[in-house]
Each structure stands twice: as structure tokens, then as C-alpha cells.
CSV table of C-alpha atoms and ligand atoms in Angstrom, one decimal:
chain,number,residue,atom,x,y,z
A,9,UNK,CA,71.2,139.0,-66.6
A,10,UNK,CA,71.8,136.3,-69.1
A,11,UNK,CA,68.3,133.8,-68.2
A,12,UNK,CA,65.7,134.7,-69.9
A,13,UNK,CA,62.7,133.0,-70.5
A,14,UNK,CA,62.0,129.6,-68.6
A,15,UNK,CA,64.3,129.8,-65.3
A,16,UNK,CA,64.0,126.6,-63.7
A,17,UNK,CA,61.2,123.4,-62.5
A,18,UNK,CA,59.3,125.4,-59.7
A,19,UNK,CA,56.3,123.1,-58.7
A,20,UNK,CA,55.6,119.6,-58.9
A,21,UNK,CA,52.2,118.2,-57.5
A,22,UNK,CA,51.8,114.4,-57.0
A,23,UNK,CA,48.9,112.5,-56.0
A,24,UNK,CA,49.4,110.4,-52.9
A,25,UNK,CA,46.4,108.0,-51.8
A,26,UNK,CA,46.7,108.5,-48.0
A,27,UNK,CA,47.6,111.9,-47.3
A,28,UNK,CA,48.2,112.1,-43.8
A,29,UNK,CA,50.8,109.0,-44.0
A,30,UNK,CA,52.5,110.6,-47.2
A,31,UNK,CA,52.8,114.5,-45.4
A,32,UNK,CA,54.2,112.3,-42.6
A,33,UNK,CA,56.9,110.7,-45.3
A,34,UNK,CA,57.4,114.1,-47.1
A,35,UNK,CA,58.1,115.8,-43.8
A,36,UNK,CA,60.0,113.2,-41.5
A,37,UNK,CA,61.5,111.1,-43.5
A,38,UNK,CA,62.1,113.5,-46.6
A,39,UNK,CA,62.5,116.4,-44.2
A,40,UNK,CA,60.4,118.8,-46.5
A,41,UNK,CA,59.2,121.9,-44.9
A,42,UNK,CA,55.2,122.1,-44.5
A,43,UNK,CA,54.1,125.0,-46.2
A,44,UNK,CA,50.5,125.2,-45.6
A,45,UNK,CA,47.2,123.6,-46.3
A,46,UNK,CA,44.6,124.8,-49.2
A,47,UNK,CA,40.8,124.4,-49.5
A,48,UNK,CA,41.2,121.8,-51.8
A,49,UNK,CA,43.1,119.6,-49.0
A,50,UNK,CA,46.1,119.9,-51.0
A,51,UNK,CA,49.3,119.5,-48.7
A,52,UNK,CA,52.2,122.4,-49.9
A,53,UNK,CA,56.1,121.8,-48.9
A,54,UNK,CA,59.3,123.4,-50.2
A,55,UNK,CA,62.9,122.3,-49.8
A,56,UNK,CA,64.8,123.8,-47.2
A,57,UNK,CA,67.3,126.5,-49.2
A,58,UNK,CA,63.8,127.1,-51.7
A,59,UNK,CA,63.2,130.6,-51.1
A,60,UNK,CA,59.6,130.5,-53.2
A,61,UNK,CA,56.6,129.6,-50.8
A,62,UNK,CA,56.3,126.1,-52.6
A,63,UNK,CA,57.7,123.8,-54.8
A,64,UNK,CA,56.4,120.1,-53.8
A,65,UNK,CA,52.7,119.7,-53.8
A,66,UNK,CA,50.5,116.4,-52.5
A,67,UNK,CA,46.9,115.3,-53.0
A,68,UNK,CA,44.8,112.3,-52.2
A,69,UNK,CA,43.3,110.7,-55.4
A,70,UNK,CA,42.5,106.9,-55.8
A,71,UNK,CA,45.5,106.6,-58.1
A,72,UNK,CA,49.5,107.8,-57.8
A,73,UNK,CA,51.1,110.2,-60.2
A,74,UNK,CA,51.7,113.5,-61.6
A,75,UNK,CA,49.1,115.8,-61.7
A,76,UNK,CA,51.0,119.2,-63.0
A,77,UNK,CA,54.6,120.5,-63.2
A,78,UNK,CA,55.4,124.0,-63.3
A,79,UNK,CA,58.1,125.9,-64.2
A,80,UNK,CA,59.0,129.3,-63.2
A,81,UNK,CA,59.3,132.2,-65.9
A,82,UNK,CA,61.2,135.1,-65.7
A,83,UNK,CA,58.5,137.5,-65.7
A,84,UNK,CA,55.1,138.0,-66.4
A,85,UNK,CA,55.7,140.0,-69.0
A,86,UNK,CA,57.9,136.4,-70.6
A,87,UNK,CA,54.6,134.3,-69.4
A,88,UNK,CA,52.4,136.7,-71.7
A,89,UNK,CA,55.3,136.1,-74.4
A,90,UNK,CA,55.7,132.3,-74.1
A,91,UNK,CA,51.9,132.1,-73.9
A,92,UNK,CA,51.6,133.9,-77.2
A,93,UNK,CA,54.3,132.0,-78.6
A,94,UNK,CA,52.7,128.4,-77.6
A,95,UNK,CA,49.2,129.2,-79.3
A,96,UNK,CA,51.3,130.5,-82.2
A,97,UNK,CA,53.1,126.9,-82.3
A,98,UNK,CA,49.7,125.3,-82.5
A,99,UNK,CA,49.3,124.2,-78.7
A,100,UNK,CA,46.3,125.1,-76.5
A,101,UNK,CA,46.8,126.8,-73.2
A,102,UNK,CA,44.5,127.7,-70.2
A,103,UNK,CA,44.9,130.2,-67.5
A,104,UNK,CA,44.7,129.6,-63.9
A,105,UNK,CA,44.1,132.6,-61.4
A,106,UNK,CA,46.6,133.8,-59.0
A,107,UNK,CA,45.4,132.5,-55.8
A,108,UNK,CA,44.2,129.0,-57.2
A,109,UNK,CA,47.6,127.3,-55.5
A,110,UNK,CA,48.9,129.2,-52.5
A,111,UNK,CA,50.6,132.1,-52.9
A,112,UNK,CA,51.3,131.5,-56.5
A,113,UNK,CA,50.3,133.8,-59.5
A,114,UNK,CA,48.4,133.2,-62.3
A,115,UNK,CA,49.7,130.0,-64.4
A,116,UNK,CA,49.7,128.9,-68.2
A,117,UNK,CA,48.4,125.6,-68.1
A,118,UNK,CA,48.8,123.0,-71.2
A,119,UNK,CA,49.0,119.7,-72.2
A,120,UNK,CA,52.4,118.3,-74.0
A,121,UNK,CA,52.1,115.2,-76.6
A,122,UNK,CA,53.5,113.1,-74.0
A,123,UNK,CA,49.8,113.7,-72.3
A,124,UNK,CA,51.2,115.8,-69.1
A,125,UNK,CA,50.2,118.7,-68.1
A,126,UNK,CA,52.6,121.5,-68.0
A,127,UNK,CA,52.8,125.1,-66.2
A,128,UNK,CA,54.1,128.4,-66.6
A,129,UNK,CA,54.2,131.0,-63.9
A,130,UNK,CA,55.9,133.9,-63.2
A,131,UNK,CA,55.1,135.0,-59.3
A,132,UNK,CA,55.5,133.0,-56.3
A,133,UNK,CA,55.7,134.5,-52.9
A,134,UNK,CA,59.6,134.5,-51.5
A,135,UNK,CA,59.4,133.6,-47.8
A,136,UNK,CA,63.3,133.3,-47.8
A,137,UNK,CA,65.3,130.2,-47.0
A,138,UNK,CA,64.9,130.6,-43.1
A,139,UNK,CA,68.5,132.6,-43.5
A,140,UNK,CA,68.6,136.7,-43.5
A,141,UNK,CA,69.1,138.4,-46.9
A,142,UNK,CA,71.5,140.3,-44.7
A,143,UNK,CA,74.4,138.8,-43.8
A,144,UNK,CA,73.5,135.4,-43.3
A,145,UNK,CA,74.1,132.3,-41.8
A,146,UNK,CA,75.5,128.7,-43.5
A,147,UNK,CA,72.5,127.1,-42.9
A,148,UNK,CA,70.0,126.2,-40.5
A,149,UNK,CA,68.3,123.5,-38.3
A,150,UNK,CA,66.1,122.5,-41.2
A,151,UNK,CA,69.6,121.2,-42.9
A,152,UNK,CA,69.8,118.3,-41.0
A,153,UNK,CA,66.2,117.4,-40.2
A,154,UNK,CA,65.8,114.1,-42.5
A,155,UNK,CA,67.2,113.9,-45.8
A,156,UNK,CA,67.0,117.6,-46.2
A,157,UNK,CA,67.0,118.3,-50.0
A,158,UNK,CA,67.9,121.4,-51.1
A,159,UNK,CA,65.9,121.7,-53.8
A,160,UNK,CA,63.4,120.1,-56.3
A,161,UNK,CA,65.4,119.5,-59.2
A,162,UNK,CA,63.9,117.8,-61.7
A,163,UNK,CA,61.2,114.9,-62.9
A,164,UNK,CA,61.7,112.0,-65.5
A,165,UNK,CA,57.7,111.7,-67.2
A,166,UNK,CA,56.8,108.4,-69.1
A,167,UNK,CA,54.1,109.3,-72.4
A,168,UNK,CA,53.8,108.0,-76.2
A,169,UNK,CA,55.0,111.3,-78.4
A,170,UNK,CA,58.3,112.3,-76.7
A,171,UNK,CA,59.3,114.1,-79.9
A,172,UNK,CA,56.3,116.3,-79.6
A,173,UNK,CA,57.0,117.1,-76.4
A,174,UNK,CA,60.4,117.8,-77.4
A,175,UNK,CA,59.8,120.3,-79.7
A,176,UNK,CA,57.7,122.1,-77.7
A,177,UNK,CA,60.6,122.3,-75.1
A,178,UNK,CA,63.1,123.0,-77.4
A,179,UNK,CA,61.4,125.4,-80.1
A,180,UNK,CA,59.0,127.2,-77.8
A,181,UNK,CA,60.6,127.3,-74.3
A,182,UNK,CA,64.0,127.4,-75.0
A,183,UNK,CA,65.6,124.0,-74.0
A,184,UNK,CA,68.0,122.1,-75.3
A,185,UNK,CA,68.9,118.5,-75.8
A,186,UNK,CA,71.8,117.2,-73.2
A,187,UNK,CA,71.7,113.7,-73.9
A,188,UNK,CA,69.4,111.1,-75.3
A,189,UNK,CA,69.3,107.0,-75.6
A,190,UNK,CA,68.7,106.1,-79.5
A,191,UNK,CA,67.0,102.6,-79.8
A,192,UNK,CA,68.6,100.1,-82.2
A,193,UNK,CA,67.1,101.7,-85.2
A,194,UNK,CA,70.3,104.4,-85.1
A,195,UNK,CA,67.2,107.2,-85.6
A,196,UNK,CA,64.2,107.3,-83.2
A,197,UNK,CA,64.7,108.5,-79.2
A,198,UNK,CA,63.8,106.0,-76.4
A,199,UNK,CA,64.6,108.9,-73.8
A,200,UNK,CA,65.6,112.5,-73.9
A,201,UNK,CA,67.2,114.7,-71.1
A,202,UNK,CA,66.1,118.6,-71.7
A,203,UNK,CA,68.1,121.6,-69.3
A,204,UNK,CA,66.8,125.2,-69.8
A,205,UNK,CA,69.9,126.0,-67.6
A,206,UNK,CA,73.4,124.7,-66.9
A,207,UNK,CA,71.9,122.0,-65.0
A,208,UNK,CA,72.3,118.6,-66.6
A,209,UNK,CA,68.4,118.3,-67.0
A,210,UNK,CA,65.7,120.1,-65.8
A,211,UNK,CA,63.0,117.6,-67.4
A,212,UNK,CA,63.6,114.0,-69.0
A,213,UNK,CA,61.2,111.4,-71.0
A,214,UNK,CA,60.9,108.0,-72.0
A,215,UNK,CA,58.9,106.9,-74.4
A,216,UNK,CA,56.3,104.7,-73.1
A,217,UNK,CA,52.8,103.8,-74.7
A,218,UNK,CA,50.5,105.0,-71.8
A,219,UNK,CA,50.4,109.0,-71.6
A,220,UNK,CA,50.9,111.1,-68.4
A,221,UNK,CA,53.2,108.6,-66.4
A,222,UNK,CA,56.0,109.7,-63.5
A,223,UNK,CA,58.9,107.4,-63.5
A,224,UNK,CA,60.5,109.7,-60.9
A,225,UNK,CA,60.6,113.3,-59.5
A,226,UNK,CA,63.9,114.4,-57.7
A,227,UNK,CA,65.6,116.0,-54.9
A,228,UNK,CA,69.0,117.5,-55.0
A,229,UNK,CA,71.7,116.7,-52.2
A,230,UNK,CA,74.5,118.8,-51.3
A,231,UNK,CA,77.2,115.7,-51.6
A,232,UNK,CA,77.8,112.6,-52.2
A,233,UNK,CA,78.1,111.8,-48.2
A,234,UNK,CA,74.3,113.3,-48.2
A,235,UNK,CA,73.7,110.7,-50.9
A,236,UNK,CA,74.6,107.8,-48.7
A,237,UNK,CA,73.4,109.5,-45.7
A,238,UNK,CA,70.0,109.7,-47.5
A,239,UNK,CA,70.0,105.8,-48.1
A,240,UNK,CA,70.5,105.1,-44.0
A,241,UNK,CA,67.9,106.8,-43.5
A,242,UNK,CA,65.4,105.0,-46.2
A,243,UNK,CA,66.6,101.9,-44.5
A,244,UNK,CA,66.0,103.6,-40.7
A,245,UNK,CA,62.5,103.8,-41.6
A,246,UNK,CA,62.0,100.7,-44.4
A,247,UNK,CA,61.4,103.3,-47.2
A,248,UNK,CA,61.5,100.7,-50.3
A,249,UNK,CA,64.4,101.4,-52.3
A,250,UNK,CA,64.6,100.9,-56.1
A,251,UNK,CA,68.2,101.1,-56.7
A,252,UNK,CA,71.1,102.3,-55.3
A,253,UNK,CA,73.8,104.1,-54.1
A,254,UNK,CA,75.1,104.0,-57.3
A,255,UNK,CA,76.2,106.6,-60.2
A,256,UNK,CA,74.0,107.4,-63.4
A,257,UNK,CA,76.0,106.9,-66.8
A,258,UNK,CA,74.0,109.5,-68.2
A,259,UNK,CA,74.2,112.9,-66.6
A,260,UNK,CA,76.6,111.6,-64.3
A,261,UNK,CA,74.6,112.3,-61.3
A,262,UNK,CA,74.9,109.4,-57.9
A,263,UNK,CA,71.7,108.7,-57.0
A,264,UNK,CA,69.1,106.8,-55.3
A,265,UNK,CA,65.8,105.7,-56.5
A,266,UNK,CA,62.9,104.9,-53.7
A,267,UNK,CA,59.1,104.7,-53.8
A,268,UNK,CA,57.2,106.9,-51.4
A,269,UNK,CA,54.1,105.1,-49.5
A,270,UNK,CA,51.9,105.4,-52.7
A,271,UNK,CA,54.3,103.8,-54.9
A,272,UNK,CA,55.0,107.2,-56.4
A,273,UNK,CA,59.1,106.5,-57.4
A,274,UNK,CA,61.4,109.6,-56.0
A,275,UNK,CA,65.2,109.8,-56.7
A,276,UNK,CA,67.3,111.9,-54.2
A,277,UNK,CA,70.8,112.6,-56.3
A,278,UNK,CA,74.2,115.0,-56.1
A,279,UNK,CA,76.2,116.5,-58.4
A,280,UNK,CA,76.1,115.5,-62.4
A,281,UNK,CA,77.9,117.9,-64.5
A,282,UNK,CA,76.7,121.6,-65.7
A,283,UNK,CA,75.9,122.1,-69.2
A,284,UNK,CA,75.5,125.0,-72.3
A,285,UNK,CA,73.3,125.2,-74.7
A,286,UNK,CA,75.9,125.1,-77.1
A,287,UNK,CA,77.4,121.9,-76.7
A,288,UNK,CA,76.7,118.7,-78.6
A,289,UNK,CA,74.3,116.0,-77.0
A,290,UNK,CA,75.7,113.0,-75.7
A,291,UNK,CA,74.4,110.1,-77.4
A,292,UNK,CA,73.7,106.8,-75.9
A,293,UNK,CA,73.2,103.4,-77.8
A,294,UNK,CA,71.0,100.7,-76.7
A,295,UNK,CA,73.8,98.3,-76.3
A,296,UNK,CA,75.3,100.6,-73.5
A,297,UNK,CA,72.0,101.7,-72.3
A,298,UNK,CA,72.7,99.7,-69.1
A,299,UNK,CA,75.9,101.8,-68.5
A,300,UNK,CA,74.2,105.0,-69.3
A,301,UNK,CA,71.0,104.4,-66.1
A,302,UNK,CA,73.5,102.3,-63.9
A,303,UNK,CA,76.9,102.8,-64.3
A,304,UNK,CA,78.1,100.7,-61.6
A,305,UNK,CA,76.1,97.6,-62.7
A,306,UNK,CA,75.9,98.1,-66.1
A,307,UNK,CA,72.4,96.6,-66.4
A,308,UNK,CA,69.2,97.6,-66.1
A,309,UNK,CA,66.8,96.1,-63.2
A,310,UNK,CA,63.1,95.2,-64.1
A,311,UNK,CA,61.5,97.5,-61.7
A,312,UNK,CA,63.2,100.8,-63.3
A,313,UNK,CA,61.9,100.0,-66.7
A,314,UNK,CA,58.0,98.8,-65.3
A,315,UNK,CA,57.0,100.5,-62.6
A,316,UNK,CA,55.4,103.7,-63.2
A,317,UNK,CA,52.2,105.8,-61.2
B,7,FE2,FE1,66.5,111.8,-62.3
């Protein structure tokens, strides 16, 4: 098996500030599957071809956000490792019991200079994709039941230090650079995308001066049809939409950007191209930066670059 180490985002929880309307929006409109309920009132979904129990998690709070996002290790035995290995590179962790999120093992929990908080895990319960193991099916109702992601794919996070938190990615965890926006000084990062796979990213940042902001989290579509599908069905039921249809410069991904009923921004995308560690980052000027978020338009929009929970 050639991944080792980090394998992939595997939980994301969000604060929402009504939870009954935002499990509503999460399952109807998103078309998330509903997971379960814990004793802290938190509200657990997965995507429907996610085969771990969870992977999108909600709570009421008086503000929107991030609280957490988690990525799954390879094995405890790599959590132990990578634990180690991030005290050794100067950066505090805590442990969380198995248990403490639904059917989710024990979890490395620590803060990255961009002031997120960041997990590690290695077990969560496979309940399957609703298809056998044994000769399966194509895929099932669940497919078409809103916009039907089939995964959680990755999150863009807003914070001060995004070199520090870079470095921890890169010389701790094993990720690598895919692409990054340089600002007009030819030196210093405005925004980093990060893969631990072949996936184009699997975590991005801006730099922003307030700590611990979400610009987005996102879903991955099966096609570009989906993508467009997913937009008739934000207008269907007035889900306020950022921007899009359109096509990312950067990553190449088509995309839509949308706020959930808390204001929280989501983005539900396709394709973008697969990546290897060994090839050179794309670099992005600030000239072209416009090109590089939008490629159709070529410009920025205001809300994009403000509006963060
Ligand atoms: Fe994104």
C-alpha cells in the first residue's frame, strides 16, 4: 500500500445557530445522510458513498464557524507516530477518548498557527455506503435525494500565520504544496493549497488577520451536470448563492459557492485535476489572482474576499 501516514479530511464540525433549521438544510437540501444524535446535541451526517459512520458534524453556538477538522490516519499505531512526531516539532497536542464523538476513536487534538484546531484519528466505525461489499450495486436511492455529495472533500480556513501552519502540514504530516497565490512582494503567500493525496487539495488557507476563520468547507459532485444540477436546486429552495457555476483558475475544479442558513459559506465542486507529491507548485501572481479564484470572470467579487464565520 503506498498511503501512509495522513489518508484523507475525515470530519469537519461547524457551528450552526439554529440547529433544527440547519439539519433540515444539511439533510434536504444538501441531501446528507443523518447519522445520529450525541449527548452533547451535536447533529452527525455523512455523504452518501462515505463508508465511515461520520464525516460532517453540526452544533448550535451563538456564532458560525469551524470548530474542529479531522483527518483520518492510517493506523493507530501512525496516530502514536505523528503524535510523537508533533510534540517533537514543538507543537502541543491533547487526546480525546474514543467514544467522545460517535463511533469515533480516540483523537490528537491541536491547535495550528493559523489558530484552528486540528485532529488526528485513526478508527471510525464503517457502516458501508448503503451498497454490499459483495457484489454491489451502482448506487442507491440516497444518490439522488438532494444534492447528494459524495464526499467531504476539503475546507479553505482563514488565520494570521499561514506559514506556520504550513510547516506543520508539510514537515510533520506529510503534505505538499499544490499551488499558492504570492502577493506583490514576489516572496510572502496570500493563500496555500496543501493535498496529502493525489487530490488537488485536501486543506487550503488564506492569510487573514483574525485566527480560526472558515471561508468554505466542501462537497464533491460526481460531474459537472451534478454541478449545475446542485445550483437548481439552491435556487429551488432560495439557498443564497455566492458565486457561480463557474470554474476555479486554481485547482481547476467548477464550483459553486453558497451560505448555509447560519451564514456558514459551503462550496459544492467536481473534478480539478490529481496531483503528486513530486511535482512543482503552480504559482499564482496577484495580478492574475482574479483568474486563478474565478476563471470565467476573471475578478474577484467582494463577498469572496469578506465574508468569513
Ligand atoms: Fe474549495
Amino acid at each position: 500500500m503506498a498511503m501512509k501516514g495522513v489518508l484523507r479530511p475525515g470530519h469537519f464540525q461547524m457551528r450552526v445557530l439554529d440547529l433544527e433549521e440547519s439539519v433540515k438544510f444539511y439533510r434536504e437540501v444538501m441531501g446528507l445522510v443523518e447519522q445520529g444524535r450525541d449527548s452533547q446535541g451535536r447533529v452527525y451526517f455523512k455523504a452518501w458513498d462515505e463508508r465511515d459512520h461520520n464525516s460532517f458534524i453540526i452544533r448550535q453556538a451563538d456564532r458560525a464557524g469551524v470548530d474542529f477538522f479531522g483527518f483520518k490516519v492510517e493506523s493507530r499505531e501512525t496516530l502514536e507516530k505523528l503524535d510523537a512526531d508533533l510534540k517533537a516539532f514543538g507543537v502541543k497536542t491533547e487526546r480525546i477518548p474514543a467514544g467522545e464523538m460517535l463511533e469515533t476513536g480516540e483523537r490528537v487534538r491541536f491547535e495550528i498557527p493559523t489558530g484552528h484546531l486540528i485532529e488526528l484519528y485513526a478508527d471510525k466505525t464503517d457502516v458501508g455506503n448503503g451498497m454490499a461489499y459483495l457484489n454491489p450495486e451502482a448506487w442507491t436511492p440516497q444518490a439522488e435525494k438532494g444534492i447528494a455529495p459524495i464526499r467531504l472533500d476539503h475546507a479553505l480556513l482563514y488565520g494570521p500565520d499561514i506559514d506556520g501552519a504550513r510547516e506543520i502540514f508539510e514537515k510533520v504530516l506529510g503534505f505538499y504544496l499544490v499551488e499558492h497565490v504570492v502577493l506583490e512582494d514576489g516572496k510572502t503567500d496570500l493563500a496555500i493549497w496543501l493535498s496529502c493525496s493525489i487530490k488537488a487539495h485536501d486543506i487550503a488557507f488564506v492569510r487573514h488577520p483574525e485566527p480560526g476563520k472558515l471561508h468554505h468547507v466542501s462537497f464533491l459532485l460526481e460531474s459537472w451536470e451534478k454541478v449545475l444540477r446542485a445550483a437548481d436546486l439552491m435556487s429551488m429552495n432560495r439557498v443564497s448563492i455566492d458565486i457561480g457555476p463557474t470554474r476555479h483558475g486554481i485547482t481547476r475544479g467548477t464550483t459553486i459557492y453558497a451560505f448555509d442558513p447560519s451564514g456558514n459559506r459551503f462550496e459544492t465542486f467536481c473534478g480539478g485535476y490529481q496531483s503528486y507529491p513530486d511535482w512543482k507548485p503552480i504559482k499564482w501572481t496577484m495580478d492574475e489572482v482574479g483568474a486563478g479564484v474565478f476563471y470565467h470572470d476573471r475578478k474577484l467579487n467582494e463577498t469572496f474576499l469578506s465574508v468569513v464565520t
